C-alpha positions as a Python dict, from the first residue, in 0.01 Angstrom:
ca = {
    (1, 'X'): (0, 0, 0),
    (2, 'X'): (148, 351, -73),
    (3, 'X'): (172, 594, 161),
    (4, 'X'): (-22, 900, 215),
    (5, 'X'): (6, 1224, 284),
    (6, 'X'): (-201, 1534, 359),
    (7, 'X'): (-86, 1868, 283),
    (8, 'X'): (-291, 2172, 412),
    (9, 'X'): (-312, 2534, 211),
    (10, 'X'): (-95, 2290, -91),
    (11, 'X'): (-208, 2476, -422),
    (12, 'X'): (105, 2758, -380),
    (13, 'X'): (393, 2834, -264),
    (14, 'X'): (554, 2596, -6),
    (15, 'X'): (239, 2372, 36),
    (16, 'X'): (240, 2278, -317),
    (17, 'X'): (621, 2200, -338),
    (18, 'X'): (584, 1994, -81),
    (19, 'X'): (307, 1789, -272),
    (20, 'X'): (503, 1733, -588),
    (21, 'X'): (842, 1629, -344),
    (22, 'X'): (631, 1390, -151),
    (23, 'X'): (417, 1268, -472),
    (24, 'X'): (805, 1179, -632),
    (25, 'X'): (886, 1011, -296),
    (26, 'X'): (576, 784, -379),
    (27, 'X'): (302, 945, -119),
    (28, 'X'): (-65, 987, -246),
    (29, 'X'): (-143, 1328, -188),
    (30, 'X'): (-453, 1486, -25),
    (31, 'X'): (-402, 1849, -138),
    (32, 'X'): (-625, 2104, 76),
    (33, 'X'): (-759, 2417, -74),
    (34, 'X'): (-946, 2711, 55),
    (35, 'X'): (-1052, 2878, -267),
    (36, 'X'): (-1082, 2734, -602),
    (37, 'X'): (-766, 2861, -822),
    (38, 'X'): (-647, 2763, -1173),
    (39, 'X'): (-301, 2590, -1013),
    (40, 'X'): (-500, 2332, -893),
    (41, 'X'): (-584, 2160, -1182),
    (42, 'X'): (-203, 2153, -1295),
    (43, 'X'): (-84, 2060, -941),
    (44, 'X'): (-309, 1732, -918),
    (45, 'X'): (-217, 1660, -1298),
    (46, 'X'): (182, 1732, -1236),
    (47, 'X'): (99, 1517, -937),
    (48, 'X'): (-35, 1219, -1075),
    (49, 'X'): (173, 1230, -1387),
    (50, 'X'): (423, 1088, -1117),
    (51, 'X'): (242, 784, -1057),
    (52, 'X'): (43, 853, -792),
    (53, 'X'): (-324, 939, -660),
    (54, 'X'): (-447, 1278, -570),
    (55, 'X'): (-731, 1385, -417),
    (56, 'X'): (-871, 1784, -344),
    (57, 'X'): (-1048, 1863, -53),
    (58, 'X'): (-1186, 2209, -29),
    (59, 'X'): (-1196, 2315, 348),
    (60, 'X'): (-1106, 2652, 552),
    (61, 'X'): (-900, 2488, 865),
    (62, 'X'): (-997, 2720, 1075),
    (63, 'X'): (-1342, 2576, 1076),
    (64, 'X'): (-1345, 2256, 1299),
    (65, 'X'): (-1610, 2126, 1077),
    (66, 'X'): (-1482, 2143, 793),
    (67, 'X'): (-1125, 2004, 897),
    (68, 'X'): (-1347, 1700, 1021),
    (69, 'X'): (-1479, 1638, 627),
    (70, 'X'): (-1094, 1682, 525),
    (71, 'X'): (-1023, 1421, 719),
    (72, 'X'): (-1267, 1195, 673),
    (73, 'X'): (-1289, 1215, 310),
    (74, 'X'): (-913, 1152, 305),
    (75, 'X'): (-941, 793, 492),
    (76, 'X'): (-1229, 726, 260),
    (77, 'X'): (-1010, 774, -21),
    (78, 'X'): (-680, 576, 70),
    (79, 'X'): (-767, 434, 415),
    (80, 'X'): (-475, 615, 608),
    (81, 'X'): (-290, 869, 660),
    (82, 'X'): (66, 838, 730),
    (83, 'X'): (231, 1210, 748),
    (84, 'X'): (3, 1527, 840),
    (85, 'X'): (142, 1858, 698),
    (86, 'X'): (16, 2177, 861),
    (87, 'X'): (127, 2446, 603),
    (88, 'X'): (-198, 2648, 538),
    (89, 'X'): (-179, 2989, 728),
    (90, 'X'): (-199, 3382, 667),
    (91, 'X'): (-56, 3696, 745),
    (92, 'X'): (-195, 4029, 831),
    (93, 'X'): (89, 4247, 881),
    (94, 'X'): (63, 4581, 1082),
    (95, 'X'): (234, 4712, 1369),
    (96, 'X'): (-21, 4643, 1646),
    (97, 'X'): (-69, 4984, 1749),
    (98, 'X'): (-269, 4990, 1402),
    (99, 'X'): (-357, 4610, 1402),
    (100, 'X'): (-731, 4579, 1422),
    (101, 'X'): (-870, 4283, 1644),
    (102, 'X'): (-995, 4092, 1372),
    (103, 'X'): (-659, 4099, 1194),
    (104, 'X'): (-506, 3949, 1551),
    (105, 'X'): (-766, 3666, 1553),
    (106, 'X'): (-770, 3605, 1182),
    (107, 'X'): (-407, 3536, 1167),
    (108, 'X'): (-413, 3317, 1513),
    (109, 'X'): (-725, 3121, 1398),
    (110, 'X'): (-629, 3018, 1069),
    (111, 'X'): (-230, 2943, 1150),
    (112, 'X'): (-241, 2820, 1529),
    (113, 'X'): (-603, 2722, 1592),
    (114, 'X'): (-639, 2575, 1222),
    (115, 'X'): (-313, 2311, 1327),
    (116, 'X'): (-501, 2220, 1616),
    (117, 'X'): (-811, 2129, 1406),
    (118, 'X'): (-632, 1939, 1137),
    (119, 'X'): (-394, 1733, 1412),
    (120, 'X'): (-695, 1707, 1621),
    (121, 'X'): (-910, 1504, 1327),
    (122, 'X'): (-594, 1290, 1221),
    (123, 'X'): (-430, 1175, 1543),
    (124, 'X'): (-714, 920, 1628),
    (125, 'X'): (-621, 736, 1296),
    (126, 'X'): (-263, 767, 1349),
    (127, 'X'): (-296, 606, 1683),
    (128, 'X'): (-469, 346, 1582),
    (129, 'X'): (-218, 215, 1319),
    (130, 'X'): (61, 307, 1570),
    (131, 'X'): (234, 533, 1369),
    (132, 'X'): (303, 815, 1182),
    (133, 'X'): (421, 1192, 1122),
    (134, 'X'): (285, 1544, 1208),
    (135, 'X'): (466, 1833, 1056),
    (136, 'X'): (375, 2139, 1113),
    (137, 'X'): (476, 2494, 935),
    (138, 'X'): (622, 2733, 1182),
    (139, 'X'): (825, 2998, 1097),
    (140, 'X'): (1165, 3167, 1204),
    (141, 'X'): (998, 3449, 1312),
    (142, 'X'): (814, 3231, 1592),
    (143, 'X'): (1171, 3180, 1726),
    (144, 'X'): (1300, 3578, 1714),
    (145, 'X'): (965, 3791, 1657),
    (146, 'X'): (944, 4059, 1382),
    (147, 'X'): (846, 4421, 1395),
    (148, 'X'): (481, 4439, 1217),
    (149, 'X'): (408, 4080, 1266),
    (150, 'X'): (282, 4018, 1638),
    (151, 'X'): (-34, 3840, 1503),
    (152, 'X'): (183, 3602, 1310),
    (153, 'X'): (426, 3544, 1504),
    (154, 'X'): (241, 3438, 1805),
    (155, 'X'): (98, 3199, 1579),
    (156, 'X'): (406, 3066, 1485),
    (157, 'X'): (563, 3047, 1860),
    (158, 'X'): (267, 2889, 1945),
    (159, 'X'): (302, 2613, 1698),
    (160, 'X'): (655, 2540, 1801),
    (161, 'X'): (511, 2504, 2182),
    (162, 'X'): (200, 2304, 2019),
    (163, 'X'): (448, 2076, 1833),
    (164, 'X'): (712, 1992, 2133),
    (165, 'X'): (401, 1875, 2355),
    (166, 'X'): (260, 1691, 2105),
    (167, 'X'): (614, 1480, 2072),
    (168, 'X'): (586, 1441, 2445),
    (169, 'X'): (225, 1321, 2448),
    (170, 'X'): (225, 1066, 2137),
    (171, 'X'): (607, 964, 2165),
    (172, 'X'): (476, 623, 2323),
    (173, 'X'): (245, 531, 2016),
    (174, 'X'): (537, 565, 1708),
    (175, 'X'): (403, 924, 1611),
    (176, 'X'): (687, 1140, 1574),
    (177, 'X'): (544, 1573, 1562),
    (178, 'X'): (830, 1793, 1431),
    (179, 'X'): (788, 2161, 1314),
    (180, 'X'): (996, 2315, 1015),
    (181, 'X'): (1069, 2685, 1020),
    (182, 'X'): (1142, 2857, 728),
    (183, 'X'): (1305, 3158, 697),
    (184, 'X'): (1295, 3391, 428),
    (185, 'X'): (1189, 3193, 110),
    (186, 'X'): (1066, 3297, -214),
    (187, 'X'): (708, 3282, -235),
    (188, 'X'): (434, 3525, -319),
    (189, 'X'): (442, 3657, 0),
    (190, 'X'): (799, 3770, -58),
    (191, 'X'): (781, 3866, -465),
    (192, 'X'): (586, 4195, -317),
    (193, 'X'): (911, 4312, -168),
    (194, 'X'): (1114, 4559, -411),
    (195, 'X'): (1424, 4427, -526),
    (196, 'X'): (1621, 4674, -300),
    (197, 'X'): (1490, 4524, -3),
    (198, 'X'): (1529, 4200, -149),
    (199, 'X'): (1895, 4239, -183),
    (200, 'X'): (1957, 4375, 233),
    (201, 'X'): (1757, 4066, 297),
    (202, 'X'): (2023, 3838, 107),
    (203, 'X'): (2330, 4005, 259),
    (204, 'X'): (2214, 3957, 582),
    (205, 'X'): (2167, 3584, 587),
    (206, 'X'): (2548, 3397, 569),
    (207, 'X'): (2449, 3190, 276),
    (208, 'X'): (2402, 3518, 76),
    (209, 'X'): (2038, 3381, -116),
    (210, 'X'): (1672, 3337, 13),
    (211, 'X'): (1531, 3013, 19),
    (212, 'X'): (1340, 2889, -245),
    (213, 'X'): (990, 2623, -173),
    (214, 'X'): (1225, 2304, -267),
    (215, 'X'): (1446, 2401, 67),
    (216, 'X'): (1167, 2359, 283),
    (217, 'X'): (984, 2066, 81),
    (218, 'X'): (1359, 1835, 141),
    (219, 'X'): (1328, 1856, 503),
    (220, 'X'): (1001, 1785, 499),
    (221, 'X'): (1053, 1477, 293),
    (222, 'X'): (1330, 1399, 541),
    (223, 'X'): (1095, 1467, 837),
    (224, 'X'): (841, 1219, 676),
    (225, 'X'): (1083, 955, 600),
    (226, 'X'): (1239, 668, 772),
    (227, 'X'): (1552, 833, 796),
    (228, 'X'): (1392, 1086, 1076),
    (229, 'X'): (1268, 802, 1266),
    (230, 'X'): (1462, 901, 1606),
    (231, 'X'): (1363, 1290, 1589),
    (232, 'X'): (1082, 1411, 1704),
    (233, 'X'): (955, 1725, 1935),
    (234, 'X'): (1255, 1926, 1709),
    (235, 'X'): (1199, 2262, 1533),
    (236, 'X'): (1462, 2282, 1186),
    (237, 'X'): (1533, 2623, 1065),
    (238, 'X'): (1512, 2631, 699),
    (239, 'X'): (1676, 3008, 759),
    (240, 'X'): (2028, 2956, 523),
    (241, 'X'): (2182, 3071, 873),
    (242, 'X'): (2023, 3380, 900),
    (243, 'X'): (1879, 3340, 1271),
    (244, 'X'): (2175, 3175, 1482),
}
């Protein structure tokens, strides 16, 4: 039986690099969406042209509901899931002396509260079969903080302290929770910044580049391999040594 993994907020960016790495590694993919976008079609042909299954699941995680159908319809589908990837979130950037409440609660319920929904749904499976991976999307500014990003990165701190006591608690049952933090990375949320600021960005991290999507998608494949099968509770900067 293949293996199977579901990838949260997967039709951009990070979340769908992560799809196609795992879909080459072999996985079936459930690929969560919030809104209907014309990648989606590619991504699930690009996936399958790699010899796999994929399945869509439209869903807003932040809705405990509707992380319940996700779930479900995925173990209708391939009957398991083996690794859990919490990658959907959102950011709302302001400095919070201009932050309205909404953009504070948005931002919490969608990155931290929407993790908890999603692990949640999947961990009674995973417990029953006695194994399996959760790993979660944090960020490096959940480790340092950033100016203009309180909202987000509460959220992401409190994914890192959601992660390390969810190692603690399903240790015992072969379920091994490990968060990923990324650093700066070229996305969509970064190809808004001008080119100047771009550039003090690079010289400020030792390996002289931003990330790119396939950086964070190989230690996730490592994360949801056997090779990481003595690691767990552990947060990996993806950060090319910016935050040491």
């Amino acid at each position: 039986m293949s293996k199977v993994a579901l990838i949260t907020g997967a039709t951009r960016g990070i979340g769908k690099q992560i799809a196609i790495t795992l879909s080459k590694e072999g996985y079936d993919i459930a690929l969560n969406y919030r809104k209907e976008n014309d990648e989606l079609l590619n991504l699930k042909e690009q996936i399958e042209n790699s010899g796999v299954k994929c399945l869509t699941i439209q869903g807003d995680i932040s809705n405990f509901e509707d992380c319940e159908k996700i779930v479900k319809q995925t173990i209708e589908t391939f009957e398991i899931i083996d690794v859990l990837v919490n990658n959907a979130g959102i950011t709302k950037d302001m400095l919070l002396a201009r932050m309205k409440e909404d953009d504070f609660k948005q931002v919490i319920d969608v990155n931290l509260v929407g993790t908890f929904n999603m692990t949640k749904n999947v961990i009674s499976y995973m417990m029953k079969a006695r194994q399996g991976r959760i790993i979660n999307i944090s960020s490096v500014v959940g480790i340092s903080g950033n100016a203009g990003q309180s909202n987000y990165s509460a959220s992401k701190a409190g994914i890192i302290g959601f992660t390390k006591s969810l190692a603690k608690e399903l240790g015992s049952r072969n379920i091994l929770v490990n968060a990923v933090a990324p650093g700066f990375i070229e996305t969509s949320m970064t190809e808004v910044l001008k080119d100047e600021v771009k550039d003090e960005i690079a010289k400020s991290i030792p390996l002289k580049r931003m990330g790119t999507p396939e950086d964070v998608a190989n230690v996730v494949k490592f994360l949801a391999s056997g090779d990481s099968s003595y690691i767990t509770g552990q947060v990996l900067q993806v950060d090319g040594g910016m935050l040491m």
